[in-house]
Amino acid sequence: MAECPAVVLPRTTARQEATIAGINALLGGATAAIYRLAHGQSPWRAFWEGTVGGGLIYAGKRVAVEPFDGAGLAGREVASMGGSMIRNASAGRGLLDRLVLPLGPVRLYVGGGPVRARLDLATVLMSAAFIGAYDARLDPAASLSAGALIFRARTPMPGETAAGVMALWDDMPASEGPRLMAHERVHILQYDQAFLSWGQPLERWALDHGWADAFFRYVDLGGGALAIRSGAALVFAYQSRPWEREAYFLAQRVYPLH
C-alpha cells in the first residue's frame, strides 16, 4: 500500500524524466526478451517491441497525473496498451494482436476471439477490506475519472492504494488533494504493469491445472502482482522504493511543492 508523502524531490529535471522513462522501456524490453529466451527463441525482436510497450506505459503514467477529468482513465488505457504490447511480444504475436483494457475491477480482453470480461479478484477483495476496515464510501465521480475504484474514508494514511483500489481521506485539504490523487493514480497503473508483465504469467504457471482454465475464463486473481510488490517492499526502504519515487516524481511534475 502507498504511504503518506515522505519522499521530497526538490525539482524535476529532463534528466530524471529520461531516466525513469528509460527504465520503463528497458523493463518492457527485458521482460519480453526473457520470455522468448525461455522458449528457446531469439530475444532481439521481442526486446525492441517490448521496449516500445514499456515506453507507452510511461506515457500512460504521464497522462494519468494530468489535471483534467478523465486523465486517470485515459492514462490507464494507454499504459495498458503498452503492457499488452509487452505480453504480445513475449508470446511472439503482433504488437496489437491482443489487448487487455482495465476498467475498475474488470479487464476486457480484446482480440483472438470474442471480447471477454474478467473480474479482478484482488481488486474486489481489497475493496471489501477498505469498506470493512474504514467504513469507506465509493466516490463515483472520482472513480469514473480514474478508471478505477476510489473510496473516501478516514484511513490511517492520507492515501492508500493496493490491487488497483484507492482509499483517500474524506477531509483531504484542498491544497494537497490533487497531488495526492495524481500520486495514487500512478500506483494504480503500476499495479496494471506488474499484473500484465509478471503477475498473470506467474499465476498461470502456478495454477497449471485443467480446472484453472475454466476459472481464468472469468476471473483474474491479481495475487501474483501483489506478491511481487510485497516482496519488493521487503527489499527496499520506503524512500528508496523505485515505484514510490516514480509516483512522487510524476505527481510533483504537475503539482510542484512550494
Short mmCIF file of C-alpha atoms in Angstrom, two decimals:
data_model
loop_
_atom_site.label_atom_id
_atom_site.label_comp_id
_atom_site.label_asym_id
_atom_site.label_seq_id
_atom_site.Cartn_x
_atom_site.Cartn_y
_atom_site.Cartn_z
CA MET A 1 0.00 0.00 0.00
CA ALA A 2 1.06 3.59 -0.59
CA GLU A 3 2.06 5.55 2.46
CA CYS A 4 1.88 9.21 3.37
CA PRO A 5 4.16 11.55 1.38
CA ALA A 6 7.73 11.20 2.62
CA VAL A 7 9.87 11.41 -0.50
CA VAL A 8 10.57 15.02 -1.41
CA LEU A 9 12.14 15.61 -4.82
CA PRO A 10 13.20 19.28 -4.80
CA ARG A 11 12.85 19.67 -8.55
CA THR A 12 12.00 17.65 -11.61
CA THR A 13 14.51 17.66 -14.44
CA ALA A 14 14.63 16.38 -18.00
CA ARG A 15 17.41 14.02 -16.96
CA GLN A 16 15.24 12.48 -14.24
CA GLU A 17 12.40 12.06 -16.67
CA ALA A 18 14.61 10.45 -19.31
CA THR A 19 15.94 8.04 -16.68
CA ILE A 20 12.50 6.98 -15.45
CA ALA A 21 11.12 6.67 -18.98
CA GLY A 22 14.17 4.63 -19.97
CA ILE A 23 13.73 2.28 -17.02
CA ASN A 24 10.12 1.62 -18.02
CA ALA A 25 11.18 0.97 -21.62
CA LEU A 26 14.04 -1.33 -20.62
CA LEU A 27 11.82 -3.25 -18.21
CA GLY A 28 9.40 -3.90 -21.05
CA GLY A 29 12.15 -4.97 -23.42
CA ALA A 30 13.91 -7.19 -20.89
CA THR A 31 10.62 -8.84 -19.88
CA ALA A 32 9.70 -9.75 -23.46
CA ALA A 33 13.23 -10.90 -24.27
CA ILE A 34 13.41 -13.20 -21.25
CA TYR A 35 10.12 -14.86 -22.18
CA ARG A 36 11.35 -15.52 -25.74
CA LEU A 37 14.65 -16.90 -24.43
CA ALA A 38 12.74 -19.19 -22.08
CA HIS A 39 11.01 -20.61 -25.17
CA GLY A 40 14.32 -21.14 -26.95
CA GLN A 41 13.82 -18.32 -29.45
CA SER A 42 15.80 -15.22 -30.40
CA PRO A 43 15.11 -12.37 -27.96
CA TRP A 44 16.07 -9.38 -30.07
CA ARG A 45 12.83 -8.59 -31.85
CA ALA A 46 10.90 -9.15 -28.62
CA PHE A 47 13.30 -6.84 -26.80
CA TRP A 48 12.74 -3.92 -29.14
CA GLU A 49 8.99 -4.48 -29.30
CA GLY A 50 8.83 -4.76 -25.52
CA THR A 51 10.78 -1.51 -25.27
CA VAL A 52 8.05 0.22 -27.29
CA GLY A 53 5.45 -1.19 -24.91
CA GLY A 54 7.40 -0.05 -21.87
CA GLY A 55 7.69 3.43 -23.30
CA LEU A 56 3.93 3.53 -23.83
CA ILE A 57 3.40 2.50 -20.21
CA TYR A 58 5.40 5.54 -19.12
CA ALA A 59 3.40 7.74 -21.49
CA GLY A 60 0.22 6.48 -19.83
CA LYS A 61 1.59 7.37 -16.40
CA ARG A 62 2.36 10.86 -17.65
CA VAL A 63 -1.23 11.25 -18.86
CA ALA A 64 -2.70 9.85 -15.63
CA VAL A 65 -1.30 12.65 -13.45
CA GLU A 66 -2.59 15.48 -15.63
CA PRO A 67 -5.21 17.83 -14.09
CA PHE A 68 -8.19 17.14 -16.34
CA ASP A 69 -11.25 15.00 -15.80
CA GLY A 70 -10.69 11.50 -17.12
CA ALA A 71 -6.89 11.75 -17.02
CA GLY A 72 -6.62 8.63 -14.89
CA LEU A 73 -8.90 6.62 -17.17
CA ALA A 74 -7.10 7.78 -20.33
CA GLY A 75 -3.69 7.13 -18.82
CA ARG A 76 -4.71 3.71 -17.58
CA GLU A 77 -5.86 2.60 -21.02
CA VAL A 78 -2.74 3.98 -22.73
CA ALA A 79 -0.45 2.26 -20.22
CA SER A 80 -2.40 -1.00 -20.52
CA MET A 81 -1.96 -0.92 -24.29
CA GLY A 82 1.76 -0.74 -23.59
CA GLY A 83 1.52 -3.66 -21.17
CA SER A 84 -0.44 -5.60 -23.77
CA MET A 85 2.32 -4.97 -26.31
CA ILE A 86 4.85 -6.46 -23.91
CA ARG A 87 2.64 -9.53 -23.46
CA ASN A 88 2.26 -9.89 -27.24
CA ALA A 89 6.00 -9.50 -27.84
CA SER A 90 6.65 -12.08 -25.11
CA ALA A 91 4.36 -14.55 -26.90
CA GLY A 92 5.70 -13.81 -30.39
CA ARG A 93 2.43 -12.21 -31.53
CA GLY A 94 1.86 -8.94 -33.35
CA LEU A 95 2.10 -5.94 -31.06
CA LEU A 96 -1.63 -5.17 -31.17
CA ASP A 97 -2.98 -8.68 -31.69
CA ARG A 98 -4.43 -8.89 -28.19
CA LEU A 99 -5.23 -6.02 -25.84
CA VAL A 100 -6.07 -6.06 -22.14
CA LEU A 101 -8.02 -2.95 -21.12
CA PRO A 102 -8.91 -2.45 -17.44
CA LEU A 103 -11.94 -0.54 -16.22
CA GLY A 104 -12.49 -0.51 -12.48
CA PRO A 105 -12.46 -4.09 -11.19
CA VAL A 106 -12.91 -5.59 -14.69
CA ARG A 107 -10.50 -6.24 -17.55
CA LEU A 108 -11.62 -6.51 -21.14
CA TYR A 109 -9.64 -8.96 -23.28
CA VAL A 110 -9.83 -7.87 -26.91
CA GLY A 111 -8.50 -9.92 -29.83
CA GLY A 112 -8.03 -13.62 -30.52
CA GLY A 113 -11.80 -14.20 -30.45
CA PRO A 114 -14.86 -12.57 -28.85
CA VAL A 115 -14.28 -9.80 -26.31
CA ARG A 116 -14.11 -11.31 -22.83
CA ALA A 117 -14.55 -9.62 -19.44
CA ARG A 118 -12.76 -10.89 -16.35
CA LEU A 119 -13.19 -9.76 -12.76
CA ASP A 120 -10.02 -8.93 -10.79
CA LEU A 121 -10.45 -10.89 -7.57
CA ALA A 122 -7.72 -8.96 -5.74
CA THR A 123 -9.44 -5.66 -6.57
CA VAL A 124 -12.77 -6.94 -5.24
CA LEU A 125 -11.22 -8.27 -2.02
CA MET A 126 -9.24 -5.09 -1.42
CA SER A 127 -12.40 -3.01 -1.92
CA ALA A 128 -14.15 -5.16 0.67
CA ALA A 129 -11.19 -4.72 3.02
CA PHE A 130 -11.34 -0.91 2.73
CA ILE A 131 -15.09 -0.93 3.35
CA GLY A 132 -14.81 -3.28 6.31
CA ALA A 133 -11.79 -1.67 7.95
CA TYR A 134 -12.51 2.02 7.35
CA ASP A 135 -16.24 2.16 6.58
CA ALA A 136 -15.12 3.52 3.20
CA ARG A 137 -17.59 5.04 0.72
CA LEU A 138 -17.27 4.79 -3.04
CA ASP A 139 -16.64 8.10 -4.83
CA PRO A 140 -18.39 7.54 -8.20
CA ALA A 141 -17.16 10.72 -9.91
CA ALA A 142 -13.53 10.21 -8.92
CA SER A 143 -13.75 6.52 -9.82
CA LEU A 144 -15.05 7.31 -13.29
CA SER A 145 -12.31 9.89 -13.85
CA ALA A 146 -9.60 7.49 -12.67
CA GLY A 147 -10.96 4.38 -14.38
CA ALA A 148 -10.54 2.61 -11.03
CA LEU A 149 -12.42 2.21 -7.75
CA ILE A 150 -11.79 5.16 -5.41
CA PHE A 151 -13.12 5.26 -1.87
CA ARG A 152 -13.33 8.04 0.71
CA ALA A 153 -12.65 7.18 4.33
CA ARG A 154 -10.72 8.13 7.45
CA THR A 155 -7.72 5.96 6.62
CA PRO A 156 -4.53 5.78 8.73
CA MET A 157 -2.61 7.37 5.85
CA PRO A 158 -3.82 10.24 3.63
CA GLY A 159 -3.88 7.84 0.70
CA GLU A 160 -3.65 4.08 0.32
CA THR A 161 -3.60 2.13 -2.91
CA ALA A 162 -3.44 -1.64 -3.34
CA ALA A 163 -4.59 -4.03 -6.07
CA GLY A 164 -5.76 -1.13 -8.22
CA VAL A 165 -8.05 0.30 -5.50
CA MET A 166 -7.56 3.69 -3.86
CA ALA A 167 -8.74 4.99 -0.49
CA LEU A 168 -8.32 8.70 0.35
CA TRP A 169 -9.07 10.82 3.37
CA ASP A 170 -12.58 12.18 3.03
CA ASP A 171 -11.48 15.53 4.52
CA MET A 172 -8.28 15.94 2.49
CA PRO A 173 -7.13 19.62 2.40
CA ALA A 174 -7.83 21.18 -0.98
CA SER A 175 -4.16 22.13 -1.36
CA GLU A 176 -2.99 18.52 -1.04
CA GLY A 177 -5.81 16.57 -2.70
CA PRO A 178 -4.88 16.89 -6.41
CA ARG A 179 -1.22 15.99 -5.91
CA LEU A 180 -2.05 13.01 -3.70
CA MET A 181 -4.71 11.81 -6.15
CA ALA A 182 -2.20 12.02 -9.01
CA HIS A 183 0.39 10.13 -6.96
CA GLU A 184 -2.03 7.31 -6.16
CA ARG A 185 -3.21 7.05 -9.78
CA VAL A 186 0.37 6.20 -10.74
CA HIS A 187 0.25 3.32 -8.26
CA ILE A 188 -2.87 2.01 -9.99
CA LEU A 189 -1.03 1.93 -13.32
CA GLN A 190 1.97 0.29 -11.66
CA TYR A 191 -0.34 -2.49 -10.46
CA ASP A 192 -1.57 -2.99 -14.03
CA GLN A 193 2.04 -3.02 -15.23
CA ALA A 194 3.07 -5.67 -12.71
CA PHE A 195 -0.03 -7.76 -13.45
CA LEU A 196 0.41 -7.82 -17.23
CA SER A 197 4.20 -8.20 -17.30
CA TRP A 198 4.80 -10.68 -14.50
CA GLY A 199 1.83 -11.30 -12.19
CA GLN A 200 -0.60 -13.02 -14.52
CA PRO A 201 2.05 -15.26 -16.14
CA LEU A 202 3.18 -16.25 -12.62
CA GLU A 203 -0.39 -17.13 -11.67
CA ARG A 204 -0.88 -19.20 -14.80
CA TRP A 205 2.36 -21.08 -14.16
CA ALA A 206 1.49 -21.74 -10.51
CA LEU A 207 -2.02 -22.93 -11.40
CA ASP A 208 -1.24 -25.01 -14.44
CA HIS A 209 -4.15 -27.39 -13.94
CA GLY A 210 -7.16 -28.29 -16.05
CA TRP A 211 -9.69 -26.86 -13.61
CA ALA A 212 -7.88 -23.50 -13.64
CA ASP A 213 -8.67 -22.91 -17.32
CA ALA A 214 -12.39 -22.60 -16.58
CA PHE A 215 -11.66 -20.36 -13.58
CA PHE A 216 -9.42 -18.00 -15.54
CA ARG A 217 -12.08 -17.64 -18.21
CA TYR A 218 -13.98 -15.29 -15.89
CA VAL A 219 -11.56 -14.22 -13.13
CA ASP A 220 -8.09 -12.69 -12.80
CA LEU A 221 -6.52 -13.41 -9.44
CA GLY A 222 -4.23 -10.39 -9.14
CA GLY A 223 -2.30 -12.21 -6.44
CA GLY A 224 0.87 -12.51 -8.50
CA ALA A 225 1.20 -8.74 -8.87
CA LEU A 226 0.53 -8.25 -5.15
CA ALA A 227 3.15 -10.86 -4.24
CA ILE A 228 5.75 -9.16 -6.45
CA ARG A 229 5.00 -5.75 -4.94
CA SER A 230 5.04 -7.10 -1.37
CA GLY A 231 8.31 -8.92 -1.93
CA ALA A 232 9.95 -5.83 -3.40
CA ALA A 233 8.72 -3.75 -0.45
CA LEU A 234 10.71 -6.03 1.86
CA VAL A 235 13.88 -5.31 -0.11
CA PHE A 236 13.67 -1.51 -0.39
CA ALA A 237 13.27 1.07 2.35
CA TYR A 238 10.28 3.33 1.69
CA GLN A 239 12.23 6.36 0.49
CA SER A 240 14.31 4.29 -1.94
CA ARG A 241 11.46 2.27 -3.49
CA PRO A 242 11.59 2.88 -7.25
CA TRP A 243 7.80 2.80 -7.63
CA GLU A 244 7.33 5.41 -4.90
CA ARG A 245 10.00 7.69 -6.36
CA GLU A 246 8.35 7.39 -9.76
CA ALA A 247 4.94 8.31 -8.33
CA TYR A 248 6.35 11.29 -6.42
CA PHE A 249 8.28 12.48 -9.46
CA LEU A 250 5.28 12.36 -11.78
CA ALA A 251 2.89 13.98 -9.30
CA GLN A 252 5.33 16.75 -8.38
CA ARG A 253 5.99 17.40 -12.03
CA VAL A 254 2.38 18.60 -12.42
CA TYR A 255 1.81 19.77 -8.83
CA PRO A 256 5.19 21.12 -7.65
CA LEU A 257 5.94 21.53 -3.97
CA HIS A 258 6.43 25.13 -2.89
#
